[in-house]
PDB file of C-alpha atoms in Angstrom:
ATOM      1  CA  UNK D 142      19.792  -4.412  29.055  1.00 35.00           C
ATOM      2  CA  UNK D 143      16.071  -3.684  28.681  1.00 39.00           C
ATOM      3  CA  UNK D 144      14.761  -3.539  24.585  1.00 49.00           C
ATOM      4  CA  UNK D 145      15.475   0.248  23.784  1.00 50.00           C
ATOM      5  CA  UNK D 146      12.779   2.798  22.120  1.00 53.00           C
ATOM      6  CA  UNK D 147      14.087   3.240  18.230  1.00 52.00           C
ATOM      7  CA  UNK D 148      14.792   6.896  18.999  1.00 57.00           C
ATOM      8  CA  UNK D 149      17.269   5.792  22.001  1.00 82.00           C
ATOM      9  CA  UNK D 150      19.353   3.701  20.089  1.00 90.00           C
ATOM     10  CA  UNK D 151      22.166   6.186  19.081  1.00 88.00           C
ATOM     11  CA  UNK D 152      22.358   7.003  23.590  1.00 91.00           C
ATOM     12  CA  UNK D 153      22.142   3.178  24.118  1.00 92.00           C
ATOM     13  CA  UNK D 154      25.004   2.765  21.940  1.00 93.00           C
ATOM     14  CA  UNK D 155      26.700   5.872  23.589  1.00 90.00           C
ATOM     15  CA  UNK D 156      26.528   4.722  26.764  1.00 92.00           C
ATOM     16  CA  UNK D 157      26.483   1.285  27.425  1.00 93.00           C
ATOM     17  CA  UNK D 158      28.984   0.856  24.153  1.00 95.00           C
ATOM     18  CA  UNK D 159      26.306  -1.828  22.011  1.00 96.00           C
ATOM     19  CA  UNK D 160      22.641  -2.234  21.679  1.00 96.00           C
ATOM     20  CA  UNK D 161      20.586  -5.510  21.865  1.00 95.00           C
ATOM     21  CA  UNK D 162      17.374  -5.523  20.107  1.00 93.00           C
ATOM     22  CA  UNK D 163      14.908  -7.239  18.053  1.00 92.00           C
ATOM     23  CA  UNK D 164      15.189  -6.504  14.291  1.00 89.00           C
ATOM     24  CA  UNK D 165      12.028  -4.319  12.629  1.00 89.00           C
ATOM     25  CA  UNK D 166      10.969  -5.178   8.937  1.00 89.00           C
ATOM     26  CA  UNK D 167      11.619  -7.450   5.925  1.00 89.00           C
ATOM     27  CA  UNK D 168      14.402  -5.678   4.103  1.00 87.00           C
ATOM     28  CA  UNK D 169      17.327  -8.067   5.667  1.00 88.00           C
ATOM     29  CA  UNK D 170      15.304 -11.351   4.865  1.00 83.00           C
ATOM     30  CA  UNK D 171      15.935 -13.965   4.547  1.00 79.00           C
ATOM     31  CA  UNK D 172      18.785 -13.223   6.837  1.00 84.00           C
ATOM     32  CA  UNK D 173      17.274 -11.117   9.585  1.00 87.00           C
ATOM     33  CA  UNK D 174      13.270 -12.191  10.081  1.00 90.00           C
ATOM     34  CA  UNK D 175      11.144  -9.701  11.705  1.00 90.00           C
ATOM     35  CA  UNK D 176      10.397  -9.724  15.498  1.00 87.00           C
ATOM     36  CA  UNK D 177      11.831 -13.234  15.365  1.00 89.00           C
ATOM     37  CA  UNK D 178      15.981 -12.198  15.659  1.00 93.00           C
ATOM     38  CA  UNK D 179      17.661 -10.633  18.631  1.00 95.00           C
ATOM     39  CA  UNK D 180      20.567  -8.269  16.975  1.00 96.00           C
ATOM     40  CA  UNK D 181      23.776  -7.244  18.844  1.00 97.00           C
ATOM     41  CA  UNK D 182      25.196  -3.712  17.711  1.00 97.00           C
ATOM     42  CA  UNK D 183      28.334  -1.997  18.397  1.00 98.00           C
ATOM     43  CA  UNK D 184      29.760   1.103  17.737  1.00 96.00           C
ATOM     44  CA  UNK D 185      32.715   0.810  15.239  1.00 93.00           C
ATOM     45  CA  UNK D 186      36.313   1.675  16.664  1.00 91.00           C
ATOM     46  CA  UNK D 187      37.362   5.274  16.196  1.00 89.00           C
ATOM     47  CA  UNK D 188      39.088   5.256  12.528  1.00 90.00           C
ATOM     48  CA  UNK D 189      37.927   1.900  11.577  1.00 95.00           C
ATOM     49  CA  UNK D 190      35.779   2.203   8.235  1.00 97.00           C
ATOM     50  CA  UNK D 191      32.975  -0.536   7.313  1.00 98.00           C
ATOM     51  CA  UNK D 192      34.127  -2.937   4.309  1.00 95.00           C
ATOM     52  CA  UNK D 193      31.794  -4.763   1.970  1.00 93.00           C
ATOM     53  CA  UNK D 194      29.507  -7.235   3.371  1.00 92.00           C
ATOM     54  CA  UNK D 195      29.247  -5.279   6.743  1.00 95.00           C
ATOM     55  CA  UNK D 196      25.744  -4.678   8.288  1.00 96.00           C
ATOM     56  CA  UNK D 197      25.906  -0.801  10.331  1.00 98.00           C
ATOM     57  CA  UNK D 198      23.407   0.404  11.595  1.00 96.00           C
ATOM     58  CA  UNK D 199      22.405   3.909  10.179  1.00 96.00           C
ATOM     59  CA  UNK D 200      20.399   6.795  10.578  1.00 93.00           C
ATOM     60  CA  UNK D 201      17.961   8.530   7.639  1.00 93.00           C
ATOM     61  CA  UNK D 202      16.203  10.847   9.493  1.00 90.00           C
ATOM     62  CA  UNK D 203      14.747  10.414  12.285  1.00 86.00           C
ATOM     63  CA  UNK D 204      14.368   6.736  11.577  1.00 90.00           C
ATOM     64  CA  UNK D 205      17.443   4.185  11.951  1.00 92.00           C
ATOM     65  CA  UNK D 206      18.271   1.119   9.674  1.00 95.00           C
ATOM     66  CA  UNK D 207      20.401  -1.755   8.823  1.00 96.00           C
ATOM     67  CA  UNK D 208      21.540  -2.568   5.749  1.00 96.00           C
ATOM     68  CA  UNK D 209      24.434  -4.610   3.780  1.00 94.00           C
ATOM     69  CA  UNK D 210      27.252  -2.482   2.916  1.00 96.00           C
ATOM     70  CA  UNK D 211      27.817  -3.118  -0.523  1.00 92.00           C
ATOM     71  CA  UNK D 212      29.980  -0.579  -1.761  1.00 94.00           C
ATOM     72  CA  UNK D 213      33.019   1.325   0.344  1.00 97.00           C
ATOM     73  CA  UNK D 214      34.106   5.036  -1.115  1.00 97.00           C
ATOM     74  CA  UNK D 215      35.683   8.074   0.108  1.00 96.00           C
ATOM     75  CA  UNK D 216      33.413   9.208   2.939  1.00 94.00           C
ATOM     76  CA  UNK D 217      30.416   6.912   2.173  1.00 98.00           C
ATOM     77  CA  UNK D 218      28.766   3.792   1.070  1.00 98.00           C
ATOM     78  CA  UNK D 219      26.488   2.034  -1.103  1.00 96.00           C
ATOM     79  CA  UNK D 220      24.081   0.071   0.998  1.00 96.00           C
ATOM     80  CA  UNK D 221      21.432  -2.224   0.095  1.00 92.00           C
ATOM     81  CA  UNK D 222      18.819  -4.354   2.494  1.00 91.00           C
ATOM     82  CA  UNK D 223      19.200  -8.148   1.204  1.00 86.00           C
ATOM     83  CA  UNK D 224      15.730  -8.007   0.211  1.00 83.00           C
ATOM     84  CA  UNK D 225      16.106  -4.584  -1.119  1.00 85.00           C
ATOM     85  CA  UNK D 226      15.567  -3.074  -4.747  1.00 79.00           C
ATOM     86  CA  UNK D 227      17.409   0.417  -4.436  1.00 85.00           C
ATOM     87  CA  UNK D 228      20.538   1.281  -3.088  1.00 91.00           C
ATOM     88  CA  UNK D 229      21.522   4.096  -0.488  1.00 95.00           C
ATOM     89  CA  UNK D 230      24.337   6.263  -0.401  1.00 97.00           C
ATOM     90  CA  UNK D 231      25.021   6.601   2.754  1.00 98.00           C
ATOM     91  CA  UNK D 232      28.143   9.016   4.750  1.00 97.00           C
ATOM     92  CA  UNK D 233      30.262   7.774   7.077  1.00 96.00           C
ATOM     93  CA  UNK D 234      28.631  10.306   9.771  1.00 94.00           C
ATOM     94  CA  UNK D 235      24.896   8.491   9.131  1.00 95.00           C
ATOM     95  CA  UNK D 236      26.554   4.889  10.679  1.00 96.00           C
ATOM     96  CA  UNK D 237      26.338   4.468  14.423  1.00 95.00           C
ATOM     97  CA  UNK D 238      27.463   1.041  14.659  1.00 97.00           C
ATOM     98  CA  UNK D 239      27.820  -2.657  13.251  1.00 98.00           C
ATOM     99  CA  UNK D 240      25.828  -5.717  13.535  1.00 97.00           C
ATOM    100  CA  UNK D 241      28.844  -8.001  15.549  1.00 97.00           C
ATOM    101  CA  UNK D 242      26.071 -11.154  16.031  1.00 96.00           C
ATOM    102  CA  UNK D 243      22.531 -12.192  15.904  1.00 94.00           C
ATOM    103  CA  UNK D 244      20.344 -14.886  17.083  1.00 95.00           C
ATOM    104  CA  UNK D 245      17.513 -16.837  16.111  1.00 91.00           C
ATOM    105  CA  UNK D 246      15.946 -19.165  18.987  1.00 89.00           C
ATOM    106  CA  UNK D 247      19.446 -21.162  20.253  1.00 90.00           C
ATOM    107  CA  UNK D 248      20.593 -20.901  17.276  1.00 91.00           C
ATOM    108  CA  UNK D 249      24.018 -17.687  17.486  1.00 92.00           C
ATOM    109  CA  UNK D 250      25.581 -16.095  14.061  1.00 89.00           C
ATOM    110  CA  UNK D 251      28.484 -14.132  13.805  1.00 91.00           C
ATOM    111  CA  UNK D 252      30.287 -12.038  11.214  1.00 87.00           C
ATOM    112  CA  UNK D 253      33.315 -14.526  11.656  1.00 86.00           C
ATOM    113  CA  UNK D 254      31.001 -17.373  10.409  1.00 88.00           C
ATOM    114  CA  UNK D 255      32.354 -18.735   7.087  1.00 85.00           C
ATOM    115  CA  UNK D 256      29.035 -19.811   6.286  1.00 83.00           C
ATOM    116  CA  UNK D 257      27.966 -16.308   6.856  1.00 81.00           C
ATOM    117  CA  UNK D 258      31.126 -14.705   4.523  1.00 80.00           C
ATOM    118  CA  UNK D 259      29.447 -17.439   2.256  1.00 80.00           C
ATOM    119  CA  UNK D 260      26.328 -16.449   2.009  1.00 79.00           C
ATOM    120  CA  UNK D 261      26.856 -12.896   1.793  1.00 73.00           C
ATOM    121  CA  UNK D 262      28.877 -13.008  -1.326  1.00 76.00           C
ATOM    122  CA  UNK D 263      26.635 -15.080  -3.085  1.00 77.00           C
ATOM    123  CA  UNK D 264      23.978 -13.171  -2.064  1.00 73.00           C
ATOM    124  CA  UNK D 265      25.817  -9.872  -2.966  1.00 72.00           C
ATOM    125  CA  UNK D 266      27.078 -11.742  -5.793  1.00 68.00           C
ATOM    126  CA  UNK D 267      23.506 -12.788  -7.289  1.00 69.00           C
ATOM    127  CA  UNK D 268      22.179  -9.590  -7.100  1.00 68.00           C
ATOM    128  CA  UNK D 269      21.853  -9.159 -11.079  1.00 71.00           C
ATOM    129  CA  UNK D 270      20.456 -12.267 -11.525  1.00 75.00           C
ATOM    130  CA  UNK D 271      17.718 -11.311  -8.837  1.00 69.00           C
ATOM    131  CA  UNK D 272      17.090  -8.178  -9.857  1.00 73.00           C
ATOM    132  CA  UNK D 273      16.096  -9.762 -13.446  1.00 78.00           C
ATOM    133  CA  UNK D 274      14.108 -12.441 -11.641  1.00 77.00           C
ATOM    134  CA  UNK D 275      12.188  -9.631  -9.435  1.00 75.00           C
ATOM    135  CA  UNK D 276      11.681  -7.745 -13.261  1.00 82.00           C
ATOM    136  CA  UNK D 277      10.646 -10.880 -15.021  1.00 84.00           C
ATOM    137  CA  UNK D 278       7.588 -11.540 -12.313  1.00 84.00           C
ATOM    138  CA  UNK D 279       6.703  -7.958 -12.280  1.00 84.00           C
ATOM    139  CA  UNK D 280       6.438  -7.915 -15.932  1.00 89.00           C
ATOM    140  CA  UNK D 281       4.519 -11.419 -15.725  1.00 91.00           C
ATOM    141  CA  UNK D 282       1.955  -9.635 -13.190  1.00 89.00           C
ATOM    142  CA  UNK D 283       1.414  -6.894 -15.343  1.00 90.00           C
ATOM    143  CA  UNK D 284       0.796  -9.115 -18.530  1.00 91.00           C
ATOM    144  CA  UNK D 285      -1.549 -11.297 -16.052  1.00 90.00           C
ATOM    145  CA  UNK D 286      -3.532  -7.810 -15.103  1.00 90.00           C
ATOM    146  CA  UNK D 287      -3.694  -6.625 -18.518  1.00 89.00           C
ATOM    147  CA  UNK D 288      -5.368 -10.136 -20.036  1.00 88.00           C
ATOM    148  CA  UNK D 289      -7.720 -10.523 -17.217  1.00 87.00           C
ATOM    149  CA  UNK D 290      -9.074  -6.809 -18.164  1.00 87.00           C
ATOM    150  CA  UNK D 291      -9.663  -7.872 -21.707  1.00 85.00           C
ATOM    151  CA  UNK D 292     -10.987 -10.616 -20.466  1.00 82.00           C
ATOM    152  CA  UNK D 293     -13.278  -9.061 -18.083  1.00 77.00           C
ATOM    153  CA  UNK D 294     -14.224  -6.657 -20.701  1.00 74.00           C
ATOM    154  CA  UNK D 295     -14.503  -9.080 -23.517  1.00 71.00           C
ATOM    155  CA  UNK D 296     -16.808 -10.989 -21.368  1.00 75.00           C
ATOM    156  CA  UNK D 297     -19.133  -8.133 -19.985  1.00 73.00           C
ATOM    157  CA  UNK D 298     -19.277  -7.082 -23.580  1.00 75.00           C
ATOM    158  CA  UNK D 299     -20.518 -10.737 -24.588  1.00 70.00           C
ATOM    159  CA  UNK D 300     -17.620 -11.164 -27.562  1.00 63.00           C
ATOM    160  CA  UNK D 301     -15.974 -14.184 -26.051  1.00 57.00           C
ATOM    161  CA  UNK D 302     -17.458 -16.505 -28.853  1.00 54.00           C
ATOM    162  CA  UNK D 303     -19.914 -19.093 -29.242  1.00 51.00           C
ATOM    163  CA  UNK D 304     -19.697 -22.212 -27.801  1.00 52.00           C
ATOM    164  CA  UNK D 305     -19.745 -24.073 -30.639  1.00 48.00           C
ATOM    165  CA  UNK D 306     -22.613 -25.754 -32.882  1.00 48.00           C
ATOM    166  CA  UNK D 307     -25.384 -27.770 -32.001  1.00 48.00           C
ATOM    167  CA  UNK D 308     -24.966 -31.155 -30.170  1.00 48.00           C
ATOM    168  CA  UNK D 309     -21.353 -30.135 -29.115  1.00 48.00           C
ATOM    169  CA  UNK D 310     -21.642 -28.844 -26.107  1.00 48.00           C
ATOM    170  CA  UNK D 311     -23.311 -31.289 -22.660  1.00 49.00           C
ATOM    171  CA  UNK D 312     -25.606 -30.581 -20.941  1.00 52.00           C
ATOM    172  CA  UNK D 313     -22.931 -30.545 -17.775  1.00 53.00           C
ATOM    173  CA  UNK D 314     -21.046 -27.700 -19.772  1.00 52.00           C
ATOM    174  CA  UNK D 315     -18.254 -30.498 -20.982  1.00 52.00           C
ATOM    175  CA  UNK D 316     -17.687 -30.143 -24.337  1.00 50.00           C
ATOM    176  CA  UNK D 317     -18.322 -33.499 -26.878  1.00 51.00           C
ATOM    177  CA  UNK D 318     -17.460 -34.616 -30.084  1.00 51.00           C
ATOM    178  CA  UNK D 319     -20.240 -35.354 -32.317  1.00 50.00           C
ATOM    179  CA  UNK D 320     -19.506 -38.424 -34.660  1.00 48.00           C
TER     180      UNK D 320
END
């Protein structure tokens, strides 16, 4: 099967029953890597609802995506991309199908992998602990931006101090002791 446009992917699956395709993006990493993994969909059999840890493919919009189901409820989900922030509620009429196996080079991965069932739940599992991690640098960046301002404007300002007395400073800029 030849690489379908995004916008055929919902008649690929119709017709030929699953879609083969590269994945698009960094919100599956570090499972999925962009342009990198080859992705096999399938269309879900009729009744058959996704559970946690599934990966559909969906549609929001015009534009389709695959996430990690992370949440099952009556007549939707809770999705989340592993290298997501928000979640998505998303209705059982948005999902066109379910990633059924990937690969990476030689390398094949499959739902049925219990390294896979591994990693999911402790990924899924971890996801407080990330999101605090993902807080913590944020709030570390905007600490960093906010000194180097008062630093920039402390300095363009010329109230960042002497450099001491006489005879302490080189002539390299190295600061000495004078005994």
């Amino acid at each position: 099967m030849s690489a379908a446009e995004p916008r055929d992917f919902a008649d690929v699956l119709a017709r030929e029953g699953m879609l083969v395709t590269t994945t698009m993006g960094v919100s599956m990493r570090p499972m999925l890597r962009e342009g990198r993994d080859v992705i096999v969909i399938r269309p879900l059999p009729h009744g058959e609802r996704l559970r946690v840890g599934d990966v559909p493919l969906y549609r929001v919009g015009d534009r389709y995506v695959l996430h990690r189901v992370i949440g099952v409820h009556d007549g939707w989900y809770a999705i989340r991309g592993d290298n997501c922030v928000a979640t998505e509620r998303v209705s059982d009429a948005q999902v066109l199908g379910r990633l059924e196996e990937w690969y990476r080079g030689e390398r094949h991965g499959s739902p049925a992998d219990p390294l896979y069932r591994c990693y999911w739940r402790l990924w899924v599992g971890s996801w407080p602990m990330r999101r605090v991690a993902r807080r913590a640098r944020a709030l570390a960046g905007r600490v960093k931006r906010l000194l180097m301002r008062t630093v920039g404007k402390a300095e363009k300002n010329g109230t960042t101090g002497a450099a001491g007395t006489a005879g302490e400073s080189g002539m390299n800029g190295t600061s000495r002791r004078l005994r």
